[in-house]
């Protein structure tokens, strides 16, 4: 993989002028913005050295930020750059003036690494602050004069008229400077906006005004919103402003849809902040618009993949849960039909999985053709049909008859067993309705197959199972009834086990965590269980260290409900201190949906955990409610790409872009579900940091982990 090409592709389109040099000082990156401000084409400078880039900028050969960060010669930086400083992440920055170009710029430089984390050069970005400097200096000069004028005003009443005229003159000059500043920023490619609070008028870059075909002159903000912003997004902007005005937010930050003059819808990121007058009141709000249309297209596709079965394209179980929960919450009436194909394993074993996939696709097509229903693939050869607003037994029977008759018309004598449950008649909660339709389906299968059966209380042999399971969990909390399995996570480059993910299990009962964890969350037992898991992981880290093993981190999955508890921070801190375990050896895994409710409280807890030195990762990335947005809000160190979308992402090469995007945000990437060598090698080639899956090891108890602790794959 050509790492320089990846850097070039990523940096080519950013608005800031950017260039890069290798360790010999030769130019390896020169983006379009750099070509624009220097009038030097990329092909004329790539490969050249001997400080040619400084000659272009400053008219003489001298060290630049890129040279300083590469050679770590930071002391020299203070001789060449104003406001020069070294940042904690290893980058350096400063401001400089080019007499040759009559140009002030702010620059920042950092090292470039290859996939093995070897330094291969340095990169420097440059931002034009000429207008800002001129404006700043002029304002300072005018402020000094204005201050002197005011002092004269106080000192001598007889000079009041003359001083008033002087102030008016200076204010006129300030207005002239402001107009010149606006003219200057109109030449910038980015869309810049400013709202005058008093007049409710809006200034915006002419390029953007031309794109959407709206004349902004003499029009107030509401009139412009009505003409250009998507109707569903107008209130979003107004709400953002209200939050800013009431000091609930420090910035205006939102994503909106804009309708251009051709009727096309484009997505924009709105980012802005207020400008205060001398009395501290908001005088105006200004900011920038960034076109994120392409990002939204990719995000929409990723969301589709996360909520749909990749083989049949039917909505998957995740989507079913979302829709059925809403149905139950709205107190609507309906029915669910759970279909399980009879003897499907025989078809797979005799005719092959490829043929079996064709059968599943055909069944999906049959389900799609049934009007007024929504079909889902639950997994394997199991499908669910949701019938809304239908409670009548005879109507539901017609749907079931149509389904079974359609299956009979397929080749190879495919049949199915169907369980039926009605809501809220049979159950009014998601867990109960799924349990009962499952019970009905198994009764249909056990009574001869190729039939449908309605749920009946008599067949519910596990009706009291929920209460029994809750008692099992309470006993497990009291009597150390839980245990942890450990699933290795491997460094893709070295092949060594980098750290372990801990997985919660019941000791004595073979009950899936997919069953008992949702119940633990619903009954608020998850807090005690989660704290036990954190403590047990910390104790295990200490045990392995005492046995002489090299310390390796352990990650613990945290329920969203645990993040509403601010005492969690103190618990983690105290437990680490009690067992003398370094905080860097503990990692917390969360899912993207942690921010669905009470965002402020959750972020406060996450920030507190982060400040302890504990690492945070997003689990099941790509399946959440807002994948890209979450990376800008949650203080994370890495993302874990979910097993359910790994195969599809690999086929479409999306995963390579996702890895590059994550690395650009300084995030590590873990890919779950690695099951064969081909996947391993491909992900290694893409530069994925860590891999997890049965190709390396299944989850094991701590004693068995010790046998593979130092394995290299």
Coordinates of N, CA and C in Angstrom, one line a residue, residues 296-470:
X296 N -22.9 12.6 3.9 CA -24.2 12.2 4.2 C -24.7 11.0 3.4
X297 N -24.3 11.0 2.1 CA -24.6 9.9 1.2 C -24.0 8.6 1.7
X298 N -22.7 8.7 2.1 CA -22.0 7.5 2.6 C -22.6 7.1 3.9
X299 N -22.9 8.0 4.8 CA -23.5 7.7 6.1 C -24.8 7.0 5.9
X300 N -25.6 7.5 5.0 CA -26.9 6.9 4.7 C -26.8 5.4 4.3
X301 N -25.8 5.2 3.4 CA -25.5 3.8 2.9 C -25.1 2.9 4.0
X302 N -24.2 3.4 4.9 CA -23.7 2.6 6.0 C -24.9 2.3 7.0
X303 N -25.7 3.3 7.2 CA -26.9 3.1 8.0 C -27.8 2.0 7.4
X304 N -28.0 2.0 6.1 CA -28.8 1.0 5.4 C -28.1 -0.4 5.6
X305 N -26.8 -0.5 5.5 CA -26.1 -1.8 5.7 C -26.3 -2.2 7.1
X306 N -26.3 -1.3 8.1 CA -26.4 -1.7 9.5 C -27.9 -2.2 9.9
X307 N -28.9 -1.8 9.1 CA -30.3 -2.1 9.4 C -30.9 -3.1 8.4
X308 N -30.1 -3.6 7.5 CA -30.6 -4.5 6.5 C -29.8 -5.8 6.4
X309 N -30.4 -6.9 6.1 CA -29.7 -8.1 5.8 C -28.9 -8.0 4.5
X310 N -27.7 -8.4 4.5 CA -26.8 -8.2 3.3 C -27.2 -9.1 2.2
X311 N -27.7 -10.3 2.5 CA -28.1 -11.3 1.5 C -29.4 -11.0 0.8
X312 N -30.5 -10.8 1.7 CA -31.8 -10.7 1.1 C -32.3 -9.2 1.0
X313 N -31.5 -8.3 1.5 CA -31.8 -6.9 1.5 C -33.1 -6.5 2.3
X314 N -33.6 -7.5 3.1 CA -34.7 -7.2 4.0 C -34.2 -6.5 5.2
X315 N -35.1 -5.7 5.9 CA -34.7 -5.1 7.2 C -34.3 -6.3 8.1
X316 N -33.3 -6.0 9.0 CA -32.8 -7.0 9.9 C -33.4 -7.0 11.3
X317 N -32.9 -7.8 12.2 CA -33.5 -7.8 13.5 C -33.4 -6.5 14.2
X318 N -32.3 -5.8 14.0 CA -32.1 -4.4 14.6 C -33.3 -3.5 14.2
X319 N -33.6 -3.5 12.9 CA -34.6 -2.6 12.4 C -36.0 -3.1 12.9
X320 N -36.2 -4.4 13.0 CA -37.4 -4.9 13.5 C -37.7 -4.4 15.0
X321 N -36.6 -4.5 15.8 CA -36.8 -4.1 17.2 C -37.2 -2.6 17.2
X322 N -36.6 -1.8 16.4 CA -36.9 -0.4 16.4 C -38.4 -0.1 16.0
X323 N -38.9 -0.8 15.0 CA -40.2 -0.6 14.5 C -41.3 -1.2 15.4
X324 N -41.0 -2.4 15.9 CA -42.0 -3.1 16.8 C -42.1 -2.4 18.1
X325 N -41.0 -1.8 18.6 CA -41.0 -1.1 19.9 C -41.9 0.1 19.7
X326 N -41.8 0.8 18.6 CA -42.6 2.0 18.3 C -44.1 1.6 18.2
X327 N -44.4 0.5 17.6 CA -45.8 0.0 17.5 C -46.3 -0.2 18.9
X328 N -45.6 -0.9 19.8 CA -46.0 -1.2 21.1 C -46.2 0.0 22.0
X329 N -45.2 1.0 21.8 CA -45.3 2.2 22.5 C -46.5 3.0 22.2
X330 N -46.9 2.9 20.9 CA -48.1 3.7 20.5 C -49.4 3.1 20.8
X331 N -49.3 1.9 21.5 CA -50.6 1.2 21.8 C -51.4 0.8 20.6
X332 N -50.7 0.4 19.5 CA -51.4 0.0 18.3 C -51.7 -1.5 18.4
X333 N -52.6 -2.0 17.5 CA -52.9 -3.4 17.5 C -52.3 -4.0 16.2
X334 N -51.9 -5.3 16.3 CA -51.3 -5.9 15.2 C -50.9 -7.3 15.5
X335 N -50.1 -7.9 14.6 CA -49.7 -9.3 14.8 C -48.3 -9.5 14.2
X336 N -47.6 -10.5 14.8 CA -46.3 -10.9 14.2 C -46.3 -12.4 13.9
X337 N -45.8 -12.7 12.7 CA -45.7 -14.1 12.2 C -44.2 -14.4 12.1
X338 N -43.8 -15.4 12.9 CA -42.4 -15.9 12.9 C -42.3 -17.1 12.0
X339 N -41.6 -17.0 10.9 CA -41.4 -18.2 10.0 C -40.0 -18.8 10.1
X340 N -40.0 -20.1 10.3 CA -38.8 -20.9 10.3 C -38.9 -22.0 9.3
X341 N -37.9 -22.0 8.3 CA -38.0 -22.9 7.2 C -37.8 -24.3 7.8
X342 N -38.5 -25.3 7.3 CA -38.4 -26.7 7.7 C -37.2 -27.4 7.0
X343 N -36.4 -28.0 7.8 CA -35.3 -28.9 7.2 C -34.4 -28.1 6.2
X344 N -34.2 -26.8 6.6 CA -33.3 -26.0 5.7 C -31.9 -26.5 5.8
X345 N -31.5 -27.0 6.9 CA -30.1 -27.5 7.1 C -29.8 -28.6 6.1
X346 N -30.8 -29.4 5.8 CA -30.6 -30.5 4.8 C -30.3 -29.9 3.4
X347 N -31.0 -28.8 3.1 CA -30.7 -28.2 1.8 C -29.3 -27.7 1.7
X348 N -28.9 -27.0 2.8 CA -27.5 -26.5 2.8 C -26.5 -27.6 2.7
X349 N -26.7 -28.7 3.4 CA -25.7 -29.7 3.5 C -25.7 -30.5 2.2
X350 N -26.8 -30.7 1.5 CA -26.8 -31.5 0.3 C -26.6 -30.7 -1.0
X351 N -27.2 -29.5 -1.1 CA -27.1 -28.7 -2.3 C -26.1 -27.6 -2.2
X352 N -25.6 -27.4 -1.0 CA -24.6 -26.3 -0.9 C -25.1 -25.0 -0.4
X353 N -24.2 -24.2 0.2 CA -24.7 -22.9 0.8 C -25.1 -21.9 -0.3
X354 N -24.4 -22.0 -1.4 CA -24.8 -21.1 -2.5 C -26.3 -21.2 -2.9
X355 N -26.7 -22.5 -3.0 CA -28.1 -22.8 -3.3 C -29.0 -22.4 -2.2
X356 N -28.5 -22.7 -0.9 CA -29.3 -22.3 0.2 C -29.5 -20.8 0.3
X357 N -28.5 -20.0 -0.1 CA -28.7 -18.5 -0.2 C -29.7 -18.1 -1.2
X358 N -29.8 -18.8 -2.3 CA -30.8 -18.5 -3.4 C -32.2 -18.8 -2.8
X359 N -32.3 -19.9 -2.0 CA -33.6 -20.2 -1.4 C -34.1 -19.1 -0.5
X360 N -33.1 -18.6 0.4 CA -33.4 -17.5 1.3 C -33.8 -16.2 0.6
X361 N -33.2 -15.9 -0.5 CA -33.5 -14.8 -1.3 C -34.9 -14.9 -1.9
X362 N -35.3 -16.1 -2.4 CA -36.6 -16.4 -2.9 C -37.7 -16.2 -1.9
X363 N -37.4 -16.8 -0.7 CA -38.4 -16.6 0.4 C -38.5 -15.1 0.8
X364 N -37.5 -14.4 0.8 CA -37.5 -12.9 1.1 C -38.4 -12.3 0.0
X365 N -38.3 -12.7 -1.2 CA -39.1 -12.1 -2.3 C -40.6 -12.4 -2.1
X366 N -40.9 -13.6 -1.6 CA -42.3 -14.0 -1.4 C -42.8 -13.1 -0.3
X367 N -42.0 -12.9 0.8 CA -42.5 -12.0 1.9 C -42.7 -10.6 1.5
X368 N -41.8 -10.1 0.6 CA -42.0 -8.7 0.2 C -43.3 -8.5 -0.6
X369 N -43.7 -9.5 -1.3 CA -44.9 -9.4 -2.1 C -46.2 -9.4 -1.3
X370 N -46.2 -9.7 0.0 CA -47.4 -9.8 0.8 C -47.8 -8.3 1.2
X371 N -48.9 -7.8 0.7 CA -49.2 -6.4 0.9 C -49.5 -6.1 2.3
X372 N -49.3 -4.8 2.7 CA -49.7 -4.3 4.0 C -48.9 -5.0 5.1
X373 N -47.7 -5.5 4.8 CA -46.9 -6.1 5.9 C -45.5 -5.6 5.7
X374 N -44.7 -5.8 6.8 CA -43.2 -5.5 6.7 C -42.5 -6.8 7.1
X375 N -41.6 -7.2 6.2 CA -40.9 -8.5 6.4 C -39.4 -8.2 6.9
X376 N -39.0 -9.1 7.8 CA -37.6 -8.9 8.3 C -36.9 -10.3 8.3
X377 N -35.6 -10.3 8.1 CA -34.8 -11.5 8.3 C -34.2 -11.5 9.7
X378 N -34.6 -12.4 10.5 CA -34.1 -12.5 11.9 C -32.8 -13.1 12.0
X379 N -32.3 -13.8 11.0 CA -31.1 -14.5 11.0 C -31.3 -16.0 10.6
X380 N -30.2 -16.6 10.0 CA -30.4 -17.9 9.5 C -31.5 -18.1 8.6
X381 N -32.4 -19.1 8.9 CA -33.6 -19.3 8.0 C -34.8 -18.9 8.7
X382 N -34.7 -17.8 9.5 CA -35.9 -17.4 10.3 C -36.2 -16.0 9.8
X383 N -37.5 -15.8 9.6 CA -38.1 -14.5 9.1 C -39.2 -14.1 10.0
X384 N -39.5 -12.8 10.0 CA -40.6 -12.3 10.8 C -41.5 -11.4 9.9
X385 N -42.8 -11.5 10.0 CA -43.7 -10.7 9.2 C -44.5 -9.9 10.2
X386 N -44.5 -8.6 10.0 CA -45.2 -7.7 10.9 C -46.5 -7.2 10.2
X387 N -47.7 -7.5 10.8 CA -48.9 -7.0 10.2 C -49.5 -5.9 11.1
X388 N -49.5 -4.7 10.6 CA -50.0 -3.6 11.4 C -51.5 -3.5 11.3
X389 N -52.1 -2.9 12.4 CA -53.5 -2.5 12.4 C -54.4 -3.7 12.0
X390 N -54.0 -4.9 12.3 CA -54.9 -6.0 12.1 C -54.9 -6.9 13.3
X391 N -56.2 -7.1 13.8 CA -56.3 -7.9 15.0 C -57.2 -9.1 14.8
X392 N -57.9 -9.0 13.7 CA -58.9 -10.1 13.4 C -58.3 -11.4 13.1
X393 N -58.7 -12.5 13.7 CA -58.1 -13.8 13.6 C -58.2 -14.3 12.1
X394 N -59.4 -14.1 11.5 CA -59.6 -14.6 10.2 C -58.7 -13.9 9.1
X395 N -58.5 -12.6 9.3 CA -57.6 -11.8 8.4 C -56.1 -12.3 8.6
X396 N -55.7 -12.5 9.8 CA -54.4 -13.0 10.1 C -54.2 -14.4 9.5
X397 N -55.2 -15.2 9.6 CA -55.1 -16.6 9.0 C -54.9 -16.5 7.5
X398 N -55.5 -15.5 6.9 CA -55.4 -15.4 5.4 C -53.9 -15.1 5.1
X399 N -53.3 -14.2 5.9 CA -51.9 -13.9 5.6 C -51.0 -15.1 5.8
X400 N -51.3 -15.9 6.8 CA -50.5 -17.1 7.1 C -50.7 -18.2 6.0
X401 N -52.0 -18.3 5.6 CA -52.2 -19.3 4.5 C -51.5 -18.9 3.2
X402 N -51.6 -17.6 2.9 CA -50.9 -17.1 1.7 C -49.4 -17.4 1.7
X403 N -48.8 -17.2 2.9 CA -47.4 -17.4 3.1 C -47.0 -18.9 2.8
X404 N -47.8 -19.8 3.5 CA -47.4 -21.2 3.4 C -47.7 -21.7 2.0
X405 N -48.8 -21.2 1.3 CA -49.1 -21.7 0.0 C -48.0 -21.2 -1.0
X406 N -47.5 -20.0 -0.8 CA -46.4 -19.5 -1.7 C -45.1 -20.3 -1.5
X407 N -44.9 -20.8 -0.3 CA -43.7 -21.7 -0.1 C -43.8 -23.0 -0.8
X408 N -45.1 -23.5 -0.8 CA -45.3 -24.8 -1.5 C -45.0 -24.8 -3.0
X409 N -45.1 -23.6 -3.6 CA -44.8 -23.4 -5.0 C -43.3 -23.4 -5.3
X410 N -42.5 -23.4 -4.3 CA -41.0 -23.3 -4.5 C -40.5 -24.7 -4.9
X411 N -39.3 -24.8 -5.4 CA -38.7 -26.1 -5.8 C -38.2 -26.8 -4.5
X412 N -38.0 -28.1 -4.6 CA -37.4 -28.9 -3.5 C -38.3 -29.0 -2.3
X413 N -39.6 -28.8 -2.5 CA -40.5 -29.0 -1.4 C -40.3 -28.2 -0.2
X414 N -39.9 -26.9 -0.3 CA -39.7 -26.1 0.9 C -41.0 -25.9 1.6
X415 N -40.9 -26.0 2.9 CA -42.1 -25.7 3.8 C -41.6 -24.9 4.9
X416 N -42.6 -24.4 5.7 CA -42.2 -23.6 6.9 C -43.1 -23.8 8.0
X417 N -42.6 -23.5 9.2 CA -43.5 -23.5 10.4 C -43.6 -22.1 10.9
X418 N -44.9 -21.7 11.2 CA -45.2 -20.3 11.5 C -45.8 -20.2 12.9
X419 N -45.2 -19.3 13.7 CA -45.9 -19.0 15.0 C -46.5 -17.6 14.9
X420 N -47.6 -17.4 15.5 CA -48.3 -16.1 15.4 C -48.7 -15.6 16.8
X421 N -48.4 -14.4 17.1 CA -48.7 -13.7 18.4 C -49.3 -12.3 18.0
X422 N -50.3 -11.9 18.8 CA -51.0 -10.7 18.6 C -50.6 -9.7 19.7
X423 N -50.5 -8.4 19.4 CA -50.2 -7.4 20.4 C -51.4 -6.4 20.3
X424 N -51.8 -5.9 21.5 CA -51.3 -6.2 22.8 C -52.1 -7.4 23.5
X425 N -52.8 -8.2 22.7 CA -53.6 -9.3 23.3 C -52.7 -10.3 23.9
X426 N -51.7 -10.8 23.3 CA -50.8 -11.8 23.8 C -49.7 -11.2 24.7
X427 N -49.2 -10.0 24.3 CA -48.2 -9.3 25.1 C -48.1 -7.9 24.6
X428 N -47.6 -7.0 25.5 CA -47.5 -5.6 25.2 C -46.0 -5.1 25.4
X429 N -45.1 -6.0 25.5 CA -43.7 -5.6 25.5 C -42.9 -6.4 24.4
X430 N -41.8 -5.8 24.0 CA -41.0 -6.4 22.9 C -40.5 -7.8 23.3
X431 N -40.0 -7.9 24.5 CA -39.4 -9.2 24.9 C -40.5 -10.2 25.0
X432 N -41.6 -9.9 25.5 CA -42.7 -10.9 25.7 C -43.3 -11.3 24.4
X433 N -43.5 -10.3 23.5 CA -44.1 -10.7 22.2 C -43.2 -11.6 21.4
X434 N -41.9 -11.4 21.5 CA -40.9 -12.2 20.7 C -40.8 -13.6 21.3
X435 N -40.9 -13.6 22.7 CA -40.8 -14.9 23.3 C -42.0 -15.8 22.9
X436 N -43.2 -15.1 22.9 CA -44.4 -15.9 22.7 C -44.6 -16.3 21.3
X437 N -44.2 -15.5 20.3 CA -44.3 -15.9 18.9 C -43.2 -17.0 18.7
X438 N -42.1 -17.0 19.4 CA -41.1 -18.0 19.2 C -41.7 -19.3 19.8
X439 N -42.4 -19.3 20.9 CA -43.0 -20.5 21.5 C -44.0 -21.0 20.5
X440 N -44.8 -20.2 19.9 CA -45.8 -20.6 19.0 C -45.2 -21.3 17.8
X441 N -44.1 -20.7 17.3 CA -43.4 -21.3 16.1 C -42.9 -22.7 16.4
X442 N -42.3 -22.8 17.6 CA -41.7 -24.2 18.0 C -42.8 -25.2 18.2
X443 N -44.0 -24.7 18.7 CA -45.1 -25.6 18.7 C -45.6 -26.1 17.4
X444 N -45.6 -25.2 16.4 CA -45.9 -25.5 15.0 C -44.9 -26.5 14.5
X445 N -43.6 -26.3 14.7 CA -42.6 -27.2 14.2 C -42.7 -28.6 14.9
X446 N -43.0 -28.6 16.2 CA -43.0 -29.9 16.9 C -44.3 -30.7 16.7
X447 N -45.3 -30.0 16.1 CA -46.6 -30.7 15.8 C -46.7 -31.1 14.4
X448 N -45.6 -31.2 13.7 CA -45.7 -31.8 12.3 C -45.2 -30.8 11.2
X449 N -44.8 -29.6 11.5 CA -44.3 -28.7 10.6 C -45.3 -28.3 9.5
X450 N -44.9 -27.4 8.6 CA -45.7 -26.9 7.5 C -47.1 -26.5 7.9
X451 N -47.1 -25.7 9.0 CA -48.4 -25.2 9.5 C -48.2 -23.9 10.3
X452 N -49.2 -23.3 10.7 CA -49.1 -22.1 11.6 C -49.9 -22.4 12.8
X453 N -49.5 -21.8 13.9 CA -50.2 -21.9 15.2 C -50.2 -20.6 15.9
X454 N -51.3 -20.2 16.5 CA -51.4 -19.0 17.3 C -51.0 -19.3 18.7
X455 N -50.3 -18.3 19.3 CA -49.9 -18.4 20.7 C -51.1 -18.6 21.6
X456 N -50.9 -19.5 22.6 CA -51.9 -19.8 23.6 C -51.2 -19.9 24.9
X457 N -51.8 -19.3 26.0 CA -51.1 -19.4 27.3 C -50.8 -20.8 27.7
X458 N -51.5 -21.8 27.3 CA -51.3 -23.1 27.7 C -49.9 -23.6 27.2
X459 N -49.5 -23.1 26.1 CA -48.2 -23.6 25.5 C -47.0 -22.9 26.1
X460 N -47.3 -21.9 26.9 CA -46.2 -21.1 27.4 C -45.6 -21.7 28.6
X461 N -44.7 -22.7 28.4 CA -44.0 -23.4 29.5 C -43.0 -22.5 30.2
X462 N -42.6 -21.4 29.6 CA -41.6 -20.5 30.2 C -42.2 -19.2 30.6
X463 N -43.5 -19.1 30.8 CA -44.1 -17.8 31.1 C -43.6 -17.2 32.3
X464 N -43.2 -18.0 33.3 CA -42.6 -17.5 34.5 C -41.1 -17.4 34.5
X465 N -40.6 -17.6 33.3 CA -39.1 -17.6 33.1 C -38.5 -16.3 33.4
X466 N -39.2 -15.2 33.1 CA -38.6 -13.9 33.3 C -38.4 -13.6 34.7
X467 N -39.4 -13.9 35.6 CA -39.2 -13.7 37.0 C -38.1 -14.7 37.6
X468 N -38.1 -15.9 37.0 CA -37.0 -16.8 37.5 C -35.6 -16.3 37.1
X469 N -35.5 -15.8 35.9 CA -34.2 -15.3 35.4 C -33.8 -14.1 36.3
X470 N -34.7 -13.2 36.6 CA -34.4 -12.1 37.5 C -33.9 -12.6 38.8

